[in-house]
Tab-separated table of C-alpha atoms in Angstrom:
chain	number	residue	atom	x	y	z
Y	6	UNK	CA	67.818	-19.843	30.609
Y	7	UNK	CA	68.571	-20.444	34.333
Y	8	UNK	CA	66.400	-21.302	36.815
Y	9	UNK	CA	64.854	-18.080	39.243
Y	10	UNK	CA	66.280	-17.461	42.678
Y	11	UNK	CA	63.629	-16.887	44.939
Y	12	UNK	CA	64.142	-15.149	48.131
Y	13	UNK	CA	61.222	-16.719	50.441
Y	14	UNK	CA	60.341	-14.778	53.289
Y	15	UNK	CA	59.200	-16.629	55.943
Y	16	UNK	CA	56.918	-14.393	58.025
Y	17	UNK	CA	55.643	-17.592	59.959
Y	18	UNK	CA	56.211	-17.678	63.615
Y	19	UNK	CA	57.768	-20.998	65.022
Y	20	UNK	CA	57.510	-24.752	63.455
Y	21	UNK	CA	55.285	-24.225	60.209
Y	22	UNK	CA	54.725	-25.650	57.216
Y	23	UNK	CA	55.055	-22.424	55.547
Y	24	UNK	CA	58.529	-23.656	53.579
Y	25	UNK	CA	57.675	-26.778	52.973
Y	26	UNK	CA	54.696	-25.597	51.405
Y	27	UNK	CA	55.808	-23.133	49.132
Y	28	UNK	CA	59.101	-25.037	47.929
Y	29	UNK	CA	56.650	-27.809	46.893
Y	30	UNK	CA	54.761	-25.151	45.124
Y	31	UNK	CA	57.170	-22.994	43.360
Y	32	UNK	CA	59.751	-23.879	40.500
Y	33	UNK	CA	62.871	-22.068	41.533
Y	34	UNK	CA	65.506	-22.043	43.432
Y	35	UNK	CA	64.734	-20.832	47.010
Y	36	UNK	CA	66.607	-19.592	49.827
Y	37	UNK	CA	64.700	-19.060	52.843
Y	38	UNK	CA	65.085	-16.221	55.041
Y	39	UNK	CA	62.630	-16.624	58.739
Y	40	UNK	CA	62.096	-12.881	58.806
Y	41	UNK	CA	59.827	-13.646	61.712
Y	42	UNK	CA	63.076	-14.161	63.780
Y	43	UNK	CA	65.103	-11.565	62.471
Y	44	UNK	CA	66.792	-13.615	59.566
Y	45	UNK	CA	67.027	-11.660	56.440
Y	46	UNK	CA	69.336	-11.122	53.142
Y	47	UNK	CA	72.198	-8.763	51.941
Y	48	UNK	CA	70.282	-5.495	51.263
Y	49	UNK	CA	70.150	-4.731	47.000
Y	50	UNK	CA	73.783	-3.167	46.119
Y	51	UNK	CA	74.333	0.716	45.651
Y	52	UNK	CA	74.005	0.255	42.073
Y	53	UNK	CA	70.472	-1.557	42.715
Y	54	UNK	CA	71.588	-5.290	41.642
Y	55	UNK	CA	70.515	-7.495	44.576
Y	56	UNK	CA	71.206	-11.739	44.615
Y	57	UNK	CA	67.350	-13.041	44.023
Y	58	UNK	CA	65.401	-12.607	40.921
Y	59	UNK	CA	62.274	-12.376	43.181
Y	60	UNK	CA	60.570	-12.324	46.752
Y	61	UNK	CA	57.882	-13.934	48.085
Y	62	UNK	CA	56.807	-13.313	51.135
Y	63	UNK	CA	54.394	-15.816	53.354
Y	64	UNK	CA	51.411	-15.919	56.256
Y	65	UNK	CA	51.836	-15.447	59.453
Y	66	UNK	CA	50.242	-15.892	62.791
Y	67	UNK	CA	50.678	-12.105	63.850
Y	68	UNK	CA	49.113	-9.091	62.538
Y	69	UNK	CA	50.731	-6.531	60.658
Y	70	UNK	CA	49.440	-4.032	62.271
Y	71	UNK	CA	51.569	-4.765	65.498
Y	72	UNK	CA	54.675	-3.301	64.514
Y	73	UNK	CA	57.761	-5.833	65.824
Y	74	UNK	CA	61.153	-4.711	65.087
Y	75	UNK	CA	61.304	-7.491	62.526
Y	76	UNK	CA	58.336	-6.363	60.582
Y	77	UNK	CA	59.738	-2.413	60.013
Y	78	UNK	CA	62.998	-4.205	59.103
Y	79	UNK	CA	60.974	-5.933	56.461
Y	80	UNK	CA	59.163	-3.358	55.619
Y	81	UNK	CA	61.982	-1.291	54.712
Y	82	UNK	CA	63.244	-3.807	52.672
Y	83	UNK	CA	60.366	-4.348	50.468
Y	84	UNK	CA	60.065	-0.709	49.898
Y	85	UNK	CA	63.584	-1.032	48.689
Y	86	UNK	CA	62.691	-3.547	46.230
Y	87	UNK	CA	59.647	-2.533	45.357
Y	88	UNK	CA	61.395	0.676	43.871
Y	89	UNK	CA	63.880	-0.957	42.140
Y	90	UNK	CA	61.235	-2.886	40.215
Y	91	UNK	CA	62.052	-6.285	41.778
Y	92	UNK	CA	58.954	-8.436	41.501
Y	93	UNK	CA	57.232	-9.654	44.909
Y	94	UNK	CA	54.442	-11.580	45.484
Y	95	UNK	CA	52.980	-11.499	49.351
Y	96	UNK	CA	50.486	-14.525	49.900
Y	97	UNK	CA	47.905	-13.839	52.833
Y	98	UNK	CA	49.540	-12.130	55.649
Y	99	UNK	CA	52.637	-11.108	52.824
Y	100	UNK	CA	49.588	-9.840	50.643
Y	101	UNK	CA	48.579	-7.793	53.687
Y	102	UNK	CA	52.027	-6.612	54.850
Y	103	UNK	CA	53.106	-5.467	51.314
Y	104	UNK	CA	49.765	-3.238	50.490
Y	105	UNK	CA	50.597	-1.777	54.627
Y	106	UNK	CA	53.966	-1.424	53.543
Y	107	UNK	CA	53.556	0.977	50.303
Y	108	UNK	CA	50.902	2.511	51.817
Y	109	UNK	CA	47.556	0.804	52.174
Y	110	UNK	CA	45.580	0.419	54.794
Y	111	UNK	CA	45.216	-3.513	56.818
Y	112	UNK	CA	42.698	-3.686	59.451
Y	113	UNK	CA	40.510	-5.794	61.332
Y	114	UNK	CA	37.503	-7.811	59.840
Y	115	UNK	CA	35.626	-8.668	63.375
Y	116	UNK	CA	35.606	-12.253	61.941
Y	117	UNK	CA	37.095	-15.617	59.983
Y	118	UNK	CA	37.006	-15.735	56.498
Y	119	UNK	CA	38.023	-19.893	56.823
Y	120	UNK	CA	37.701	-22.543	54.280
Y	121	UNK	CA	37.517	-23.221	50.269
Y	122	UNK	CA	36.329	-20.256	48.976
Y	123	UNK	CA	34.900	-18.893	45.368
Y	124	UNK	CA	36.983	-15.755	44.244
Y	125	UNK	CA	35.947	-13.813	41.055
Y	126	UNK	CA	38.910	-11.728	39.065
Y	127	UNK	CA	38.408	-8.583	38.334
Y	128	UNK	CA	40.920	-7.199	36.340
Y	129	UNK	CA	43.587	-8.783	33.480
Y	130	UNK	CA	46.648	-9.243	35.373
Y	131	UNK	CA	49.758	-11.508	34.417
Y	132	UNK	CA	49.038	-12.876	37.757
Y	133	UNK	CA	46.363	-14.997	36.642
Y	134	UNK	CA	47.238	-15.413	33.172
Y	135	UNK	CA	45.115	-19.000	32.230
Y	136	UNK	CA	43.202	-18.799	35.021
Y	137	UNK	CA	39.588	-18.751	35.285
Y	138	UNK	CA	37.353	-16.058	35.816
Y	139	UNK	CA	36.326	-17.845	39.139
Y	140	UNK	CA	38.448	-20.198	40.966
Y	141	UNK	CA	38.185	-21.963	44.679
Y	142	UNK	CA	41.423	-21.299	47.340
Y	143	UNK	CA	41.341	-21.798	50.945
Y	144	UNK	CA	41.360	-18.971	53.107
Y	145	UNK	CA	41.822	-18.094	56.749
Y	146	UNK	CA	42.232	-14.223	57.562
Y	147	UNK	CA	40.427	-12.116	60.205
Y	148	UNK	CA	42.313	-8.749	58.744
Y	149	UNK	CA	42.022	-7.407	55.661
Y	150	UNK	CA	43.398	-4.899	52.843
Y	151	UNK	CA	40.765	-1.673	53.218
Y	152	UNK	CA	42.393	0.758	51.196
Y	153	UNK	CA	45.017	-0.228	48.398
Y	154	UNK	CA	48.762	1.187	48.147
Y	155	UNK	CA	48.452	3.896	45.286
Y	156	UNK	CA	48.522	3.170	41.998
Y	157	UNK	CA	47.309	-0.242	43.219
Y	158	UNK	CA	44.478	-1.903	41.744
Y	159	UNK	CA	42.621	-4.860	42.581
Y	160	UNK	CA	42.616	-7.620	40.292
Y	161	UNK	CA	39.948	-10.362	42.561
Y	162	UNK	CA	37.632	-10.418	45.710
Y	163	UNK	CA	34.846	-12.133	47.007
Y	164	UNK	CA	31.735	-10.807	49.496
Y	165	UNK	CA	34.623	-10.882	51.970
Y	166	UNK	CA	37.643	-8.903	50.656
Y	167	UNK	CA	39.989	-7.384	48.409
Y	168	UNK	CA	41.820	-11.348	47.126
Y	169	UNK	CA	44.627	-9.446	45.317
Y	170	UNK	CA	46.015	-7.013	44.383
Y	171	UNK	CA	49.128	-5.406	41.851
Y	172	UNK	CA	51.245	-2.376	41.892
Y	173	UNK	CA	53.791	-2.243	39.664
Y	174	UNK	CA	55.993	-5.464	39.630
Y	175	UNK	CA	54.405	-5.518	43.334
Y	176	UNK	CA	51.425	-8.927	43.719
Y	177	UNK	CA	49.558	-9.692	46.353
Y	178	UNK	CA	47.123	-12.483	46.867
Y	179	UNK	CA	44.815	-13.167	50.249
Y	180	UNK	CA	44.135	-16.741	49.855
Y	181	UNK	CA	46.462	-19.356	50.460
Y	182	UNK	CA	47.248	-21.239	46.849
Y	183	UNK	CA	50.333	-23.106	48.882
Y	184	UNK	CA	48.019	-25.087	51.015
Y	185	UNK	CA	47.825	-29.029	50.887
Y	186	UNK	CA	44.856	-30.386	52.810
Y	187	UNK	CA	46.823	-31.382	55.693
Y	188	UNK	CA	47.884	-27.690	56.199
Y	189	UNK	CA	44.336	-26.730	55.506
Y	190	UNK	CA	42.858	-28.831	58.123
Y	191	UNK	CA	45.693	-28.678	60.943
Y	192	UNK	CA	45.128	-24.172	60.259
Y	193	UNK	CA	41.435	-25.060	61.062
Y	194	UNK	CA	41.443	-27.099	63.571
Y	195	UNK	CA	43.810	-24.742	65.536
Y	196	UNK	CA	41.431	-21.969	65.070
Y	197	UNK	CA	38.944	-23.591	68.054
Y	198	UNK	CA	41.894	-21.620	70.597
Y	199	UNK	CA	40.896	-18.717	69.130
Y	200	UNK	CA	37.641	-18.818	69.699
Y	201	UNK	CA	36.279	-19.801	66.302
Y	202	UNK	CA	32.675	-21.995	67.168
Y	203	UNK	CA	33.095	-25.547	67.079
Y	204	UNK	CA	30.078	-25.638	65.085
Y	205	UNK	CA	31.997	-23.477	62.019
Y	206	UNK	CA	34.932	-25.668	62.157
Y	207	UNK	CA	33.940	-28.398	61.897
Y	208	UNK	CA	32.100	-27.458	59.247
Y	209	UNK	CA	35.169	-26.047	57.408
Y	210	UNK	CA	36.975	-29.822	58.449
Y	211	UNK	CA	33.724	-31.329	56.373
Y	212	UNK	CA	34.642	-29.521	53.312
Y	213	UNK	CA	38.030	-30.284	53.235
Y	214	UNK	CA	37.876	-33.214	51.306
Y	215	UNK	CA	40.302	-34.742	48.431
Y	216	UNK	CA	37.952	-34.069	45.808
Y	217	UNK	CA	37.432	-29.964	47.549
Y	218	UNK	CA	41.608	-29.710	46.971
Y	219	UNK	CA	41.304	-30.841	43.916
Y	220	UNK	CA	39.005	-28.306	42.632
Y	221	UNK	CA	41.142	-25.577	44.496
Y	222	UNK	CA	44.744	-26.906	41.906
Y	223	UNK	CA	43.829	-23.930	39.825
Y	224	UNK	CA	44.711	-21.452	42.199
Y	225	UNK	CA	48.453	-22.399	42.514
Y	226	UNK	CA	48.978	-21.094	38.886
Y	227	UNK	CA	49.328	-18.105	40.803
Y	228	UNK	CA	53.143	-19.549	41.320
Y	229	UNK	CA	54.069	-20.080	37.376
Y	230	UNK	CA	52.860	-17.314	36.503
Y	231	UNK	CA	54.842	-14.854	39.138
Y	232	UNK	CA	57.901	-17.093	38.071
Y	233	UNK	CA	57.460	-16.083	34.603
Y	234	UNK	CA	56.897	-12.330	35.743
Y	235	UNK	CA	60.180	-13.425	37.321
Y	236	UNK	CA	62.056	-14.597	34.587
Y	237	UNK	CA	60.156	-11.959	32.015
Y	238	UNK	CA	61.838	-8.926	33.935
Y	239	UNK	CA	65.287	-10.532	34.684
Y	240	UNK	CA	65.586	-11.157	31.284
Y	241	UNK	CA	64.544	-8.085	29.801
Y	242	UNK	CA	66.544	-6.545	32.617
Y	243	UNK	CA	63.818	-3.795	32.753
Y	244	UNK	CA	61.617	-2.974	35.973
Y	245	UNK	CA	57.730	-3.268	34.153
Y	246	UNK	CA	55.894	-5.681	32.856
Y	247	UNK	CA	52.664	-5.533	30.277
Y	248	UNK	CA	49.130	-6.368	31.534
């Protein structure tokens, strides 16, 4: 059984750690495409083959609510695939842009969810296959998904937000299961130029200890278990998968 081909989509904007991150994380073969700055792959063939098993698609610094040329390119794309039953997994922003994409609704919270936070599951989901019924991730989002694409359902959240979501072979997830604790802290410590309170980050910095990370290694199951959605629908060469 070969290994998946993973097309990542880098939604980042300038020098991130957004690859580096997720190619630690995920047990594929990846090809990275920096959407943010108009890179992107061969469009899926007439006859709906396309070269990568599987998308994922990462954070950014925008909004996807502001509408750059790159993000409708994008967005027609994963409408593409999301048709022909490709399987995609958006993490933060990606979990965002994909639920705006197929037709939810993103908006503006009015504030930070930042740090290690406790997310309950609410629904049986291949996603989280092995995983706990609560877990710890880091998160930092001020947007977040209101209304869900249809036929969506949510399968976690917190007091906060919808934490993921599934429609079809379609995943998204708002917390950030790629982090390391250097990412986690350098993403903090940048939000004190957006206006964040000193008093909150540093705060946030406080809890982002070894032992914190640690406790957050369940949520990057998250990563084998999309691969094995992955390899379960290239395999069976059919576009659904069983809850």
């Amino acid at each position: 059984m070969s290994t998946p081909h993973i097309a990542l989509f880098d939604a980042s904007v300038g020098d991130t750690p957004a690859e580096r991150n997720f190619r630690r994380e995920l047990d594929a073969t990846v090809t990275t495409f920096k959407t943010s700055e108009g890179e992107f792959p061969e469009w899926p063939g007439a006859d709906g083959s396309w070269a990568y098993d599987g998308a994922v698609i990462s954070g950014s610094q925008t909004s996807v609510y502001e509408h750059e040329p790159w993000m409708a390119t994008l967005a027609e794309l994963v409408r593409d695939l999301h048709e022909l039953g490709v399987p995609m997994l958006g993490v933060c922003w990606g979990h965002q842009f994909l639920a705006q994409a197929l037709g939810g609704c993103v908006a503006d919270m009015g504030e930070y969810e930042l740090g290690y936070r406790r997310i309950e599951r609410y629904d049986e989901s291949p996603l989280f296959e092995g995983m706990p019924a609560e877990f710890v991730a880091f998160e930092t989002h001020s947007d977040e998904v209101l209304r869900l694409p249809p036929g969506g359902s949510e399968l976690a959240g917190n007091d906060q937000s919808c934490q993921a979501f599934a429609v079809g072979m379609t995943f998204g997830v708002q917390f950030h299961p790629e982090y390391d604790l250097e990412t986690a802290r350098m993403v903090t410590e940048r939000k004190r130029e957006e206006g964040v309170p000193d008093e909150r980050i540093d705060a946030v910095l406080a809890d982002a200890t070894p032992d914190r990370y640690a406790e957050a290694a369940a949520a990057t199951d998250v990563f084998d278990n999309f691969l094995a959605v992955v390899e379960r629908t290239r395999d069976q060469g059919i576009a659904t998968v069983e809850d």
